[in-house]
């Protein structure tokens, strides 16, 4: 194991430009001394606030959400530098202390006056000059925090929508609106729950924060390392073992972290060197890790932050969203796993040597109890418990497990560290949800969402497939510059109504947008997870991204399938679901073979084309398509088997 460890250490140095949450390290201040202590105490206070509300009940909507956002803004201005190239400093400059103070004062107003704000007659009872001023300042600090945390892309989109809200009445045609005063706009954006304090921020302030905090408790307890070690022990010896380790470990860790980039840089620092050591090229190793990590966002039971928001928008229990995601996630990982296996077979790669691997049973018996918190979540969500309560109990279970498990290292210092890291890890989601609220607010009072949906339907000619293509492109483009949660939220009022109007069920429509917002992390030209993996692997980013698209091909096919047949979302009879699942798995294996160009032997171009067509027919639910697909795949298999046998005979 020594040589492997040395290579891992070398590769980890290449990932130093990213922090543990997947952010560019140059964006963050390495705070030390009194400033570092103060900000850690603030982060801990934020976590304790959310634990308190999880235990004793959340406050009134605006109070809960403004407190959550206020904490987040103060931490952002302390931790994030105004620019990546700003001077490296271990202290906070005066202007960011000013931002911290202003954020605290402004959002404290909303916290302490939440009841009165909720009781006033919105749009009728005029705002005071102080309330207007506070609304303006609150918007400015939120936009600046968004620029630092999320990036310029979301800021530009926000500014476009705000300019439209203020001056859209001068535009011609259907995109014009009646015009609104500044007071009316500020009232809508900050003194109702239709703008900044709308549903996305509400979900961030309740469910999402608790699950992020749960992930950090798992991390400091040693559970993350246990899952990686178990994956290595279980899969490392097989053909292409290190890549299969990456798929399994990243799937487990990704569903907990909910961040494709964060998962890529944490597990990738270990899995990418292993893959390269056994013969995988750097760009392929990076692609495997980024695709496996991205899939964590769509994998139950925890999934990414967007899944909680989908549940809130649809008004259904979160467990229904998690259950609906099972088959698509299974198909995604079957595709990745089979491509990895076929690539190893095609190139003659083997697994790791046994002396480099721990025994599976030894690893399992030391840390099997780490599965308990995950079981707690699944059981509680399945029995109808709220996600917030499930997250709280999962945190408690993690602490309990760590206390009784000798492998774990959980003491009071570790608990404090988890509280600190949990608050810091929540910042991107909190800011993205609040910033998206500015866009949602403008869409709401101008009615541009309906206009945009009508435009999509008009451009597509009312043809569903073309509408789906346009929606896919929009999702991927937005996801290139935005976190998944923001890319999804922005589209809820823009593109999803068009899909629903054309007959797509709300569940399938939301899942369709969610999937493509997620896979934007591996889709060039701006594929953040692939770029992060390429940095660790020392590979070309674009080559890594293109390989990732091939590996993640299932995510580009399955959403179209479940729009036309919801049985893959567990909508249908048990028999229909079982048959559709089996045939879809066979089809996805065929897709993997077509993409890799290998089934039993090298596949010629025409065999790959036939494989792809037959496989997609198998994925599409329906007896007729299944039968045709099965015949096609059987034909290719027979052909390859015959010529493979003939080739072997000629060689002998």
XYZ file of C-alpha atoms in Angstrom:
652
model
C 0.000 0.000 0.000
C 2.983 2.314 0.470
C 3.450 3.156 -3.220
C -0.256 3.836 -3.570
C -0.231 6.164 -0.587
C 2.725 8.082 -2.016
C 0.958 8.570 -5.320
C -2.209 9.673 -3.536
C -0.215 12.311 -1.656
C 1.281 13.596 -4.918
C -2.144 13.838 -6.560
C -3.661 15.533 -3.505
C -1.211 18.398 -3.979
C -2.769 19.035 -7.378
C -6.162 19.524 -5.729
C -4.961 22.169 -3.297
C -6.712 24.854 -5.357
C -10.046 23.493 -4.042
C -11.270 23.469 -0.463
C -13.275 20.659 1.150
C -16.541 22.040 -0.143
C -15.388 22.219 -3.708
C -14.838 25.968 -3.825
C -11.758 27.491 -5.346
C -9.436 27.927 -2.380
C -8.348 31.315 -3.745
C -11.819 32.655 -2.966
C -11.509 31.951 0.750
C -9.648 33.673 3.565
C -7.551 31.444 5.826
C -8.772 33.232 8.944
C -6.717 32.844 12.090
C -6.421 34.549 15.445
C -9.292 36.481 16.971
C -11.044 37.013 13.643
C -11.005 33.273 12.955
C -12.352 32.547 16.429
C -15.171 35.099 16.098
C -16.278 33.719 12.746
C -16.137 30.125 14.013
C -18.354 31.147 16.931
C -20.753 32.792 14.461
C -20.847 29.607 12.349
C -21.461 27.490 15.439
C -24.246 29.858 16.495
C -25.870 29.415 13.073
C -25.810 25.631 13.455
C -27.164 25.808 17.005
C -29.992 28.081 15.820
C -31.073 25.474 13.272
C -30.749 22.633 15.761
C -32.910 24.611 18.201
C -35.647 25.161 15.609
C -35.467 21.488 14.587
C -35.977 20.491 18.219
C -38.623 23.006 19.281
C -40.244 24.048 16.010
C -39.455 26.653 13.375
C -40.340 30.305 13.744
C -42.681 32.370 11.580
C -41.631 32.125 7.908
C -39.960 35.507 7.438
C -38.286 35.267 10.855
C -36.820 31.801 10.206
C -35.682 32.633 6.683
C -34.249 36.077 7.410
C -32.278 34.719 10.391
C -30.896 31.930 8.210
C -29.922 34.388 5.468
C -28.522 36.922 7.933
C -26.172 34.334 9.414
C -25.144 33.221 5.929
C -24.402 36.749 4.700
C -22.240 37.613 7.691
C -20.238 34.405 7.227
C -19.839 35.025 3.506
C -18.340 38.496 3.962
C -15.984 37.115 6.577
C -14.858 34.013 4.689
C -15.063 34.931 0.995
C -12.683 37.502 -0.443
C -14.097 40.159 -2.818
C -11.987 38.651 -5.627
C -9.933 35.482 -6.047
C -6.806 37.572 -6.690
C -7.313 39.744 -3.621
C -4.434 39.807 -1.176
C -4.173 36.705 0.984
C -4.908 37.722 4.528
C -5.578 35.939 7.791
C -7.731 38.837 9.007
C -10.904 40.536 7.804
C -10.454 43.992 6.171
C -12.457 46.970 7.414
C -14.803 47.047 4.430
C -15.905 43.456 5.009
C -16.428 44.174 8.710
C -18.727 46.934 7.424
C -20.559 44.443 5.181
C -20.867 42.053 8.125
C -22.294 44.785 10.342
C -24.722 46.062 7.707
C -25.927 42.529 6.924
C -26.459 41.813 10.607
C -28.381 45.049 11.232
C -30.552 44.901 8.096
C -31.600 41.279 8.399
C -32.078 41.634 12.161
C -34.804 44.124 11.300
C -36.659 41.409 9.360
C -36.099 38.906 12.178
C -37.435 41.118 14.965
C -40.273 42.607 12.903
C -41.308 39.436 11.097
C -44.696 39.173 12.815
C -45.631 42.770 11.977
C -44.399 42.388 8.396
C -46.525 39.270 7.918
C -49.597 40.976 9.421
C -49.479 44.149 7.283
C -51.663 44.590 4.198
C -49.157 43.992 1.435
C -49.175 46.475 -1.495
C -51.908 48.516 0.232
C -50.282 49.672 3.461
C -47.376 51.867 2.286
C -43.794 51.166 3.313
C -41.946 53.755 5.387
C -38.807 55.401 4.009
C -36.779 53.271 6.456
C -38.343 50.054 5.183
C -37.621 51.036 1.577
C -34.017 51.879 2.465
C -33.576 48.583 4.325
C -34.984 46.684 1.335
C -32.529 48.379 -1.039
C -29.535 47.738 1.233
C -30.642 44.132 1.829
C -30.729 43.581 -1.929
C -27.301 45.132 -2.476
C -25.542 43.006 0.144
C -27.281 39.873 -1.149
C -26.148 40.541 -4.730
C -22.557 41.194 -3.605
C -22.564 37.977 -1.550
C -23.926 36.121 -4.588
C -21.076 37.471 -6.719
C -18.508 36.190 -4.230
C -20.010 32.778 -3.573
C -21.852 31.735 -6.732
C -20.143 33.894 -9.333
C -20.914 36.533 -11.919
C -23.279 34.385 -13.982
C -26.104 34.453 -11.433
C -25.496 38.146 -10.673
C -25.888 39.018 -14.361
C -29.149 37.056 -14.544
C -30.443 38.811 -11.410
C -29.562 42.253 -12.757
C -31.274 41.494 -16.074
C -34.458 40.504 -14.273
C -34.326 43.508 -11.928
C -33.827 45.927 -14.837
C -36.759 44.246 -16.550
C -38.856 44.655 -13.406
C -38.081 48.369 -13.173
C -38.135 49.296 -16.868
C -39.954 46.482 -18.678
C -42.888 48.743 -19.447
C -40.862 50.500 -22.166
C -40.244 47.247 -24.070
C -42.388 46.443 -27.106
C -44.858 43.627 -27.649
C -45.743 40.730 -25.414
C -42.695 41.020 -23.140
C -43.782 44.460 -21.895
C -45.509 44.864 -18.529
C -47.620 47.574 -16.940
C -44.846 49.174 -14.901
C -44.180 49.107 -11.152
C -42.866 51.651 -8.678
C -39.721 51.041 -6.624
C -41.800 50.838 -3.450
C -44.060 48.179 -4.993
C -41.097 46.104 -6.194
C -39.290 46.268 -2.830
C -42.534 45.399 -1.061
C -42.910 42.297 -3.214
C -39.267 41.186 -2.995
C -38.619 41.756 0.721
C -41.889 42.198 2.595
C -43.705 39.095 1.341
C -42.832 35.411 0.974
C -42.963 35.704 -2.824
C -39.465 37.090 -3.306
C -36.241 36.575 -1.367
C -38.071 34.857 1.501
C -39.918 32.450 -0.811
C -40.027 28.636 -0.806
C -36.409 27.932 -1.881
C -34.952 29.926 1.024
C -37.524 28.351 3.323
C -36.358 24.868 2.360
C -32.716 25.926 2.766
C -33.491 27.316 6.222
C -35.085 24.060 7.394
C -34.515 20.732 5.620
C -31.366 21.423 3.629
C -29.320 22.924 6.439
C -29.964 19.923 8.694
C -28.872 17.467 6.003
C -25.723 19.451 5.226
C -24.940 19.497 8.932
C -25.600 15.752 9.088
C -23.079 15.256 6.275
C -20.421 17.143 8.220
C -21.078 15.108 11.360
C -20.608 11.960 9.271
C -17.403 13.410 7.876
C -15.773 14.253 11.199
C -16.894 10.952 12.729
C -14.852 9.007 10.186
C -17.845 7.555 8.320
C -16.682 9.014 5.020
C -13.339 7.247 5.251
C -15.101 4.033 6.252
C -17.296 4.096 3.135
C -14.227 4.684 0.953
C -12.276 1.898 2.684
C -15.221 -0.484 2.330
C -15.491 0.328 -1.380
C -11.770 -0.282 -1.846
C -11.890 -3.581 0.026
C -15.001 -4.787 -1.780
C -14.278 -3.701 -5.363
C -10.548 -3.083 -5.599
C -9.548 -6.602 -6.617
C -11.863 -6.822 -9.620
C -11.147 -5.895 -13.237
C -10.921 -2.115 -13.355
C -11.317 -2.200 -9.573
C -10.154 1.333 -8.733
C -12.683 2.836 -11.143
C -15.421 0.690 -9.605
C -14.273 1.876 -6.185
C -14.699 5.465 -7.406
C -18.211 4.718 -8.657
C -19.318 3.068 -5.417
C -17.596 5.434 -2.967
C -18.607 8.579 -4.817
C -22.212 7.415 -5.127
C -22.398 6.925 -1.361
C -20.609 10.159 -0.486
C -22.346 12.180 -3.194
C -25.819 11.383 -1.955
C -24.771 12.721 1.460
C -22.868 15.842 0.380
C -25.231 16.835 -2.448
C -22.437 18.752 -4.184
C -20.843 17.306 -7.307
C -17.694 19.426 -7.099
C -17.195 18.939 -3.347
C -17.556 15.186 -3.713
C -15.193 15.118 -6.688
C -12.342 16.844 -4.881
C -12.707 14.875 -1.629
C -13.098 11.301 -2.862
C -11.246 12.050 -6.081
C -8.028 12.817 -4.222
C -7.976 9.119 -3.314
C -9.702 7.347 -6.231
C -8.124 9.159 -9.196
C -4.532 8.196 -8.255
C -5.668 4.575 -7.785
C -7.224 4.526 -11.246
C -4.129 6.014 -12.858
C -1.907 3.537 -11.024
C -3.700 0.551 -12.555
C -3.508 1.904 -16.103
C -6.468 4.218 -16.682
C -5.574 7.391 -18.538
C -5.829 10.617 -16.558
C -8.750 12.082 -18.487
C -10.779 8.866 -18.108
C -9.968 8.597 -14.396
C -11.128 12.189 -13.894
C -14.268 11.523 -15.913
C -15.182 8.454 -13.845
C -14.837 10.394 -10.597
C -16.766 13.461 -11.782
C -19.626 11.386 -13.221
C -19.870 9.172 -10.139
C -19.844 12.248 -7.874
C -22.445 14.098 -9.949
C -24.801 11.130 -9.736
C -24.956 11.551 -5.962
C -27.290 14.520 -6.473
C -29.916 12.271 -8.078
C -29.426 9.251 -5.810
C -31.716 8.515 -2.835
C -32.125 8.458 0.093
C -30.668 11.931 0.671
C -29.963 13.340 -2.813
C -29.029 16.968 -3.359
C -30.672 20.084 -1.987
C -32.942 20.438 -5.025
C -34.879 17.292 -4.144
C -36.251 18.954 -1.007
C -37.329 21.929 -3.084
C -39.046 19.658 -5.629
C -41.027 18.112 -2.776
C -42.007 21.568 -1.527
C -43.120 22.773 -4.955
C -45.146 19.624 -5.615
C -46.556 19.577 -2.082
C -45.659 15.926 -1.526
C -43.606 14.165 1.174
C -39.897 14.039 0.426
C -39.947 10.231 0.511
C -42.079 10.252 -2.659
C -39.369 12.173 -4.485
C -36.693 9.822 -3.157
C -38.653 6.744 -4.246
C -39.308 8.174 -7.710
C -35.567 8.710 -8.140
C -34.559 5.086 -7.461
C -34.796 3.579 -10.955
C -33.284 6.556 -12.859
C -30.374 6.624 -10.385
C -29.925 2.853 -10.741
C -29.778 3.162 -14.541
C -27.274 6.008 -14.247
C -24.851 3.988 -12.155
C -25.356 0.763 -14.125
C -24.277 2.710 -17.213
C -21.176 4.115 -15.500
C -20.258 0.768 -13.916
C -20.597 -1.176 -17.173
C -18.586 1.345 -19.169
C -15.822 1.141 -16.590
C -15.907 -2.671 -16.719
C -15.933 -2.812 -20.529
C -13.111 -0.255 -20.747
C -11.015 -2.392 -18.380
C -11.808 -5.514 -20.408
C -11.001 -3.794 -23.713
C -7.669 -2.450 -22.490
C -6.679 -5.502 -20.430
C -6.639 -3.737 -17.055
C -6.666 -5.654 -13.792
C -7.577 -4.832 -10.216
C -5.261 -3.894 -7.374
C -2.944 -6.477 -5.835
C -4.343 -8.244 -2.789
C -1.483 -6.999 -0.620
C -2.657 -3.441 -1.364
C -6.177 -4.104 -0.138
C -7.678 -4.536 3.318
C -9.983 -7.498 3.937
C -13.619 -6.588 3.332
C -14.847 -8.275 6.515
C -12.212 -6.562 8.644
C -13.261 -3.161 7.330
C -16.972 -3.941 7.627
C -16.947 -5.216 11.192
C -15.031 -2.163 12.379
C -17.403 0.369 10.896
C -20.692 -1.310 9.947
C -22.417 0.709 12.633
C -21.897 3.810 10.439
C -24.823 2.551 8.362
C -27.135 3.235 11.317
C -27.590 7.001 10.657
C -28.506 6.278 7.022
C -30.979 3.623 8.143
C -32.488 6.125 10.592
C -33.066 8.599 7.756
C -34.637 6.019 5.452
C -36.927 4.624 8.154
C -38.048 8.024 9.409
C -38.725 9.399 5.929
C -40.586 6.204 5.020
C -42.855 6.540 8.047
C -43.839 10.108 7.168
C -41.520 11.992 9.514
C -40.545 15.445 8.282
C -37.098 15.692 6.626
C -36.086 18.237 9.259
C -36.848 15.843 12.100
C -35.209 12.960 10.210
C -32.055 15.030 9.734
C -31.998 15.921 13.418
C -32.298 12.307 14.537
C -29.672 11.252 11.983
C -27.241 13.746 13.544
C -28.028 12.306 16.964
C -27.506 8.781 15.633
C -24.144 9.782 14.145
C -22.959 11.153 17.479
C -24.175 8.038 19.281
C -22.478 5.739 16.754
C -19.222 7.672 17.031
C -19.274 7.433 20.819
C -19.677 3.648 20.879
C -17.476 2.831 17.874
C -13.757 2.635 18.575
C -12.899 3.424 14.938
C -14.609 6.819 15.153
C -13.062 9.821 16.805
C -15.942 11.886 18.120
C -15.350 14.090 21.116
C -16.549 17.563 22.055
C -13.922 19.114 19.807
C -15.225 17.065 16.868
C -18.811 18.125 17.587
C -17.780 21.788 17.605
C -15.843 21.266 14.379
C -18.896 19.691 12.708
C -21.097 22.618 13.806
C -18.563 25.038 12.347
C -18.072 23.167 9.057
C -21.800 22.547 8.629
C -22.620 26.253 8.658
C -19.806 27.039 6.235
C -20.889 24.251 3.869
C -24.449 25.636 3.766
C -23.449 29.071 2.470
C -23.583 28.385 -1.262
C -27.042 26.825 -1.051
C -28.402 29.569 1.233
C -27.109 32.387 -0.952
C -28.182 30.679 -4.196
C -31.715 30.108 -2.859
C -32.046 33.700 -1.637
C -30.629 35.134 -4.859
C -32.956 32.959 -6.924
C -35.761 34.493 -4.858
C -35.007 37.875 -6.465
C -35.547 36.289 -9.885
C -38.652 34.406 -8.771
C -40.082 37.621 -7.367
C -39.649 39.529 -10.629
C -41.101 36.645 -12.630
C -44.063 36.597 -10.267
C -45.116 40.237 -10.434
C -44.327 40.795 -14.137
C -45.850 37.556 -15.441
C -42.828 36.959 -17.688
C -42.849 33.270 -16.723
C -46.070 32.659 -18.648
C -44.726 34.683 -21.570
C -41.530 32.603 -21.620
C -43.471 29.352 -21.518
C -45.650 30.531 -24.380
C -42.516 31.469 -26.330
C -41.045 27.983 -25.848
C -44.266 26.365 -27.039
C -44.412 28.755 -29.998
C -40.803 28.070 -31.045
C -41.298 24.317 -30.696
C -44.572 24.446 -32.621
C -46.250 22.680 -29.713
C -44.187 19.543 -30.374
C -43.269 17.993 -27.008
C -39.956 16.478 -28.111
C -38.676 19.819 -29.420
C -39.858 21.506 -26.218
C -37.909 18.931 -24.207
C -34.779 19.608 -26.266
C -35.121 23.375 -25.689
C -35.688 22.808 -21.957
C -32.664 20.499 -21.772
C -30.449 23.105 -23.431
C -31.750 25.829 -21.100
C -31.129 23.647 -18.024
C -27.576 22.797 -19.056
C -26.704 26.393 -19.956
C -28.030 27.713 -16.636
C -26.301 24.906 -14.755
C -22.941 25.792 -16.282
C -22.654 28.949 -14.248
C -24.985 28.181 -11.354
C -25.239 25.588 -8.610
C -27.771 22.860 -9.367
C -30.250 24.254 -6.872
C -30.197 27.736 -8.452
C -30.356 26.399 -12.016
C -33.400 24.338 -11.083
C -35.203 27.050 -9.114
C -34.881 29.639 -11.888
C -36.549 27.264 -14.322
C -39.512 26.361 -12.135
C -41.551 29.394 -13.284
C -39.969 29.589 -16.764
C -39.842 26.202 -18.505
C -41.757 23.740 -16.322
C -45.180 25.386 -17.043
C -44.551 24.829 -20.777
C -43.921 21.126 -20.214
C -47.009 20.755 -18.035
C -49.133 22.599 -20.612
C -48.051 20.027 -23.222
C -49.262 17.181 -21.019
C -46.164 16.246 -19.010
C -46.983 15.355 -15.401
C -45.660 17.808 -12.774
C -43.423 15.105 -11.246
C -41.820 14.207 -14.589
C -41.457 17.880 -15.563
C -39.639 18.792 -12.346
C -37.430 15.708 -12.560
C -36.562 16.451 -16.184
C -35.291 19.938 -15.352
C -33.589 18.720 -12.165
C -31.670 16.008 -14.033
C -30.241 18.306 -16.669
C -29.414 20.997 -14.109
C -27.453 18.287 -12.274
C -25.537 16.873 -15.253
C -24.451 20.354 -16.290
C -21.601 19.723 -13.810
C -20.064 17.286 -16.323
C -21.233 18.921 -19.574
C -18.790 21.120 -21.523
C -17.954 23.873 -22.155
C -18.272 24.738 -18.430
C -18.255 21.435 -16.545
C -17.228 22.305 -12.992
C -17.019 18.756 -11.606
C -15.084 17.515 -14.644
C -12.710 20.484 -14.459
C -12.060 19.822 -10.770
C -11.347 16.151 -11.494
C -9.078 17.092 -14.398
C -7.068 19.291 -12.030
C -6.481 16.353 -9.687
C -5.701 13.963 -12.547
C -3.374 16.392 -14.320
C -5.474 15.907 -17.473
C -6.945 18.134 -20.160
C -10.242 19.603 -18.820
C -12.147 19.451 -22.118
C -11.013 15.896 -22.842
C -12.074 14.919 -19.326
C -15.460 16.594 -19.853
C -16.104 14.817 -23.151
C -15.252 11.469 -21.541
C -17.614 12.350 -18.675
C -20.486 12.990 -21.094
C -19.973 9.505 -22.566
C -19.886 7.925 -19.116
C -22.969 9.829 -18.007
C -24.909 9.066 -21.183
C -27.779 7.499 -19.219
C -28.576 10.886 -17.659
C -29.103 12.305 -21.159
C -31.442 9.479 -22.220
C -33.503 8.454 -19.182
C -35.204 11.865 -18.560
C -36.750 11.757 -22.042
C -37.939 8.212 -21.370
C -39.704 8.961 -18.072
C -41.434 11.984 -19.607
C -43.114 9.700 -22.144
C -43.598 6.821 -19.695
C -43.632 7.530 -15.965
C -43.248 3.892 -15.020
C -39.519 4.556 -14.475
C -40.623 7.016 -11.753
C -42.542 4.185 -10.023
C -45.868 5.329 -11.461
C -47.728 2.176 -12.483
C -48.531 -1.350 -11.337
C -45.825 -3.446 -9.639
C -45.621 -5.753 -12.680
C -45.195 -2.816 -15.076
C -42.470 -1.325 -12.873
C -40.572 -4.640 -12.544
C -40.684 -5.365 -16.287
C -39.732 -1.792 -17.207
C -36.824 -1.847 -14.743
C -35.405 -5.147 -16.027
C -35.681 -4.166 -19.687
C -34.267 -0.694 -18.976
C -31.220 -2.206 -17.210
C -30.608 -4.490 -20.210
C -30.986 -1.499 -22.494
C -28.581 0.657 -20.481
C -25.977 -2.127 -20.529
C -26.363 -2.136 -24.304
C -25.942 1.640 -24.414
C -22.743 1.303 -22.362
C -21.443 -1.318 -24.800
C -22.283 0.901 -27.777
C -20.529 3.912 -26.253
C -17.430 1.896 -25.286
C -17.353 -0.015 -28.573
C -17.009 -3.375 -26.846
C -19.412 -6.176 -25.981
C -17.732 -9.583 -26.327
C -15.086 -8.126 -28.597
C -14.397 -4.888 -30.439
C -17.644 -3.554 -31.935
C -17.535 -2.186 -35.461
C -19.236 1.156 -36.135
C -22.374 -0.478 -37.546
C -22.586 -2.831 -34.557
C -22.344 0.142 -32.201
C -25.119 1.939 -34.076
C -27.381 -1.127 -34.024
C -26.587 -1.664 -30.334
C -27.498 1.934 -29.514
C -30.834 1.832 -31.359
C -31.825 -1.548 -29.921
C -30.760 -0.510 -26.408
C -32.799 2.702 -26.428
C -35.824 0.700 -27.567
C -35.288 -1.540 -24.542
C -35.134 1.447 -22.197
C -38.427 2.841 -23.533
C -41.256 1.165 -21.544
C -43.629 -0.886 -23.678
C -44.008 -4.490 -24.847
C -43.614 -3.675 -28.553
C -40.413 -1.641 -28.138
C -39.009 -4.189 -25.680
C -39.514 -7.072 -28.110
C -37.904 -5.218 -31.020
C -35.018 -4.088 -28.837
C -34.489 -7.587 -27.463
C -34.344 -9.080 -30.954
C -31.845 -6.429 -32.071
C -29.582 -6.902 -29.025
C -29.763 -10.693 -29.312
C -28.736 -10.398 -32.939
C -25.674 -8.293 -32.150
C -24.724 -10.580 -29.248
C -24.991 -13.686 -31.468
C -22.961 -12.012 -34.196
C -20.201 -11.025 -31.772
C -20.177 -14.439 -30.134
C -19.879 -16.210 -33.511
C -17.036 -14.059 -34.805
C -15.273 -14.118 -31.451
C -15.263 -17.933 -31.498
C -14.061 -17.915 -35.097
C -11.304 -15.460 -34.220
C -10.139 -17.626 -31.333
C -10.070 -20.691 -33.550
C -7.979 -18.852 -36.152
C -5.539 -17.736 -33.455
C -5.064 -21.311 -32.252
